[in-house]
């Protein structure tokens, strides 16, 4: 079967760093995406990893280990506006995305 | 570049009524997806179109849900009759013709459906 696991909820403090983990077991792999979704809004693209290693984009970084079926999203210098759900999705066959349930990140002042 | 458009944004109906949602993807995007997202869950794919052909509708409850994409552009998703468990956000997404493995999807604002 196909399975993507990520924590349901995390809490962090403004200005701190938080790491959101994602583990996956899928029949195919065409890259791993992270999306951000604010409450009541549509998901928006954050990052894409297809090769092992770290991709950095401003305050956000994403890491992938294909051999371990593991990825994480690292958010630095947290701001209140980063309070959102973070969705991990794996590219499968037929150009589909297999979605995790999302991690709700709560930022406290 | 205009984004993915959806309407209506909100809809409240009673069970056993019918409802239709409309989506206009980003111009030139070949692939269109309809998702159902229940609160606290990730998006669940209902149907995927490539141009005006169906690629995957394996998770579409075909006894009550139908979708079409005429002329490979706009799409409509219909529910008839609606059930209480259909209460969810219905997201439309589109993507350009894939470049290798990369296939970013662009989402519309969604339609929040409440079935009473």
CSV table of C-alpha atoms in Angstrom, one decimal, chain A residues 5-104:
chain,number,residue,atom,x,y,z
A,5,UNK,CA,3.1,9.8,7.9
A,6,UNK,CA,3.6,13.1,9.5
A,7,UNK,CA,2.9,14.4,13.0
A,8,UNK,CA,-0.6,15.7,13.5
A,9,UNK,CA,0.3,18.9,15.4
A,10,UNK,CA,3.4,20.7,16.6
A,11,UNK,CA,3.9,23.9,18.7
A,12,UNK,CA,6.8,26.2,18.5
A,13,UNK,CA,7.8,29.7,19.7
A,14,UNK,CA,8.1,32.8,17.5
A,15,UNK,CA,11.7,33.3,16.4
A,16,UNK,CA,12.7,29.6,17.0
A,17,UNK,CA,13.3,26.7,14.6
A,18,UNK,CA,11.0,23.8,13.9
A,19,UNK,CA,11.5,20.6,12.0
A,20,UNK,CA,8.5,18.8,10.5
A,21,UNK,CA,9.1,15.2,9.6
A,22,UNK,CA,7.5,13.1,6.9
A,23,UNK,CA,8.0,9.4,6.2
A,24,UNK,CA,6.6,7.6,3.2
A,25,UNK,CA,6.1,4.2,1.7
A,26,UNK,CA,4.9,4.4,-1.9
A,27,UNK,CA,5.0,2.2,-4.9
A,28,UNK,CA,6.6,4.8,-7.1
A,29,UNK,CA,8.6,8.0,-6.4
A,30,UNK,CA,8.6,11.1,-8.6
A,31,UNK,CA,9.8,13.6,-6.1
A,32,UNK,CA,8.5,14.9,-2.8
A,33,UNK,CA,6.6,18.2,-2.3
A,34,UNK,CA,5.9,20.3,0.7
A,35,UNK,CA,2.8,22.6,0.6
A,36,UNK,CA,1.6,25.2,3.1
A,37,UNK,CA,-2.1,25.5,3.8
A,38,UNK,CA,-3.4,28.3,6.0
A,39,UNK,CA,-6.8,27.7,7.6
A,40,UNK,CA,-9.6,28.1,5.1
A,41,UNK,CA,-7.2,28.5,2.1
A,42,UNK,CA,-5.8,26.4,-0.7
A,43,UNK,CA,-2.4,24.6,-0.4
A,44,UNK,CA,0.5,26.6,-1.8
A,45,UNK,CA,3.8,25.1,-3.0
A,46,UNK,CA,6.8,25.4,-0.8
A,47,UNK,CA,9.5,23.0,-2.0
A,48,UNK,CA,10.4,20.1,-4.2
A,49,UNK,CA,13.1,17.4,-3.6
A,50,UNK,CA,13.8,14.6,-6.1
A,51,UNK,CA,17.5,14.0,-5.2
A,52,UNK,CA,18.9,13.3,-1.7
A,53,UNK,CA,20.0,16.3,0.2
A,54,UNK,CA,19.0,19.6,1.4
A,55,UNK,CA,17.3,22.3,-0.6
A,56,UNK,CA,17.3,25.8,1.0
A,57,UNK,CA,14.9,28.6,0.1
A,58,UNK,CA,15.1,31.6,2.4
A,59,UNK,CA,13.8,30.7,5.9
A,60,UNK,CA,12.5,27.3,4.6
A,61,UNK,CA,14.7,24.2,3.9
A,62,UNK,CA,13.6,20.7,2.8
A,63,UNK,CA,15.6,17.5,3.1
A,64,UNK,CA,15.2,14.2,1.4
A,65,UNK,CA,16.6,10.7,2.0
A,66,UNK,CA,15.2,8.3,-0.6
A,67,UNK,CA,16.8,5.2,0.9
A,68,UNK,CA,15.1,5.9,4.2
A,69,UNK,CA,11.8,7.1,2.8
A,70,UNK,CA,12.2,10.3,4.8
A,71,UNK,CA,11.9,14.0,4.4
A,72,UNK,CA,11.8,17.0,6.7
A,73,UNK,CA,10.8,20.6,6.4
A,74,UNK,CA,12.9,23.0,8.4
A,75,UNK,CA,11.4,26.5,9.3
A,76,UNK,CA,13.8,29.1,10.8
A,77,UNK,CA,13.1,32.4,12.5
A,78,UNK,CA,9.5,31.5,12.9
A,79,UNK,CA,6.9,34.2,12.5
A,80,UNK,CA,3.3,34.2,13.6
A,81,UNK,CA,2.2,34.0,9.9
A,82,UNK,CA,3.9,30.6,9.7
A,83,UNK,CA,1.0,29.2,11.7
A,84,UNK,CA,-0.6,26.8,9.2
A,85,UNK,CA,-0.8,23.2,8.1
A,86,UNK,CA,2.2,21.7,6.3
A,87,UNK,CA,1.4,18.9,3.8
A,88,UNK,CA,3.9,16.4,2.6
A,89,UNK,CA,3.1,14.8,-0.8
A,90,UNK,CA,4.9,12.3,-2.9
A,91,UNK,CA,4.8,12.2,-6.7
A,92,UNK,CA,3.4,8.9,-7.8
A,93,UNK,CA,2.4,7.4,-11.1
A,94,UNK,CA,0.2,9.1,-13.6
A,95,UNK,CA,1.5,12.5,-12.4
A,96,UNK,CA,-0.5,12.2,-9.2
A,97,UNK,CA,0.4,13.4,-5.7
A,98,UNK,CA,0.0,11.1,-2.7
A,99,UNK,CA,-0.8,13.3,0.2
A,100,UNK,CA,-0.1,13.1,3.9
A,101,UNK,CA,-2.8,14.3,6.4
A,102,UNK,CA,-0.8,17.4,7.2
A,103,UNK,CA,0.9,18.8,10.3
A,104,UNK,CA,-0.8,21.7,12.0
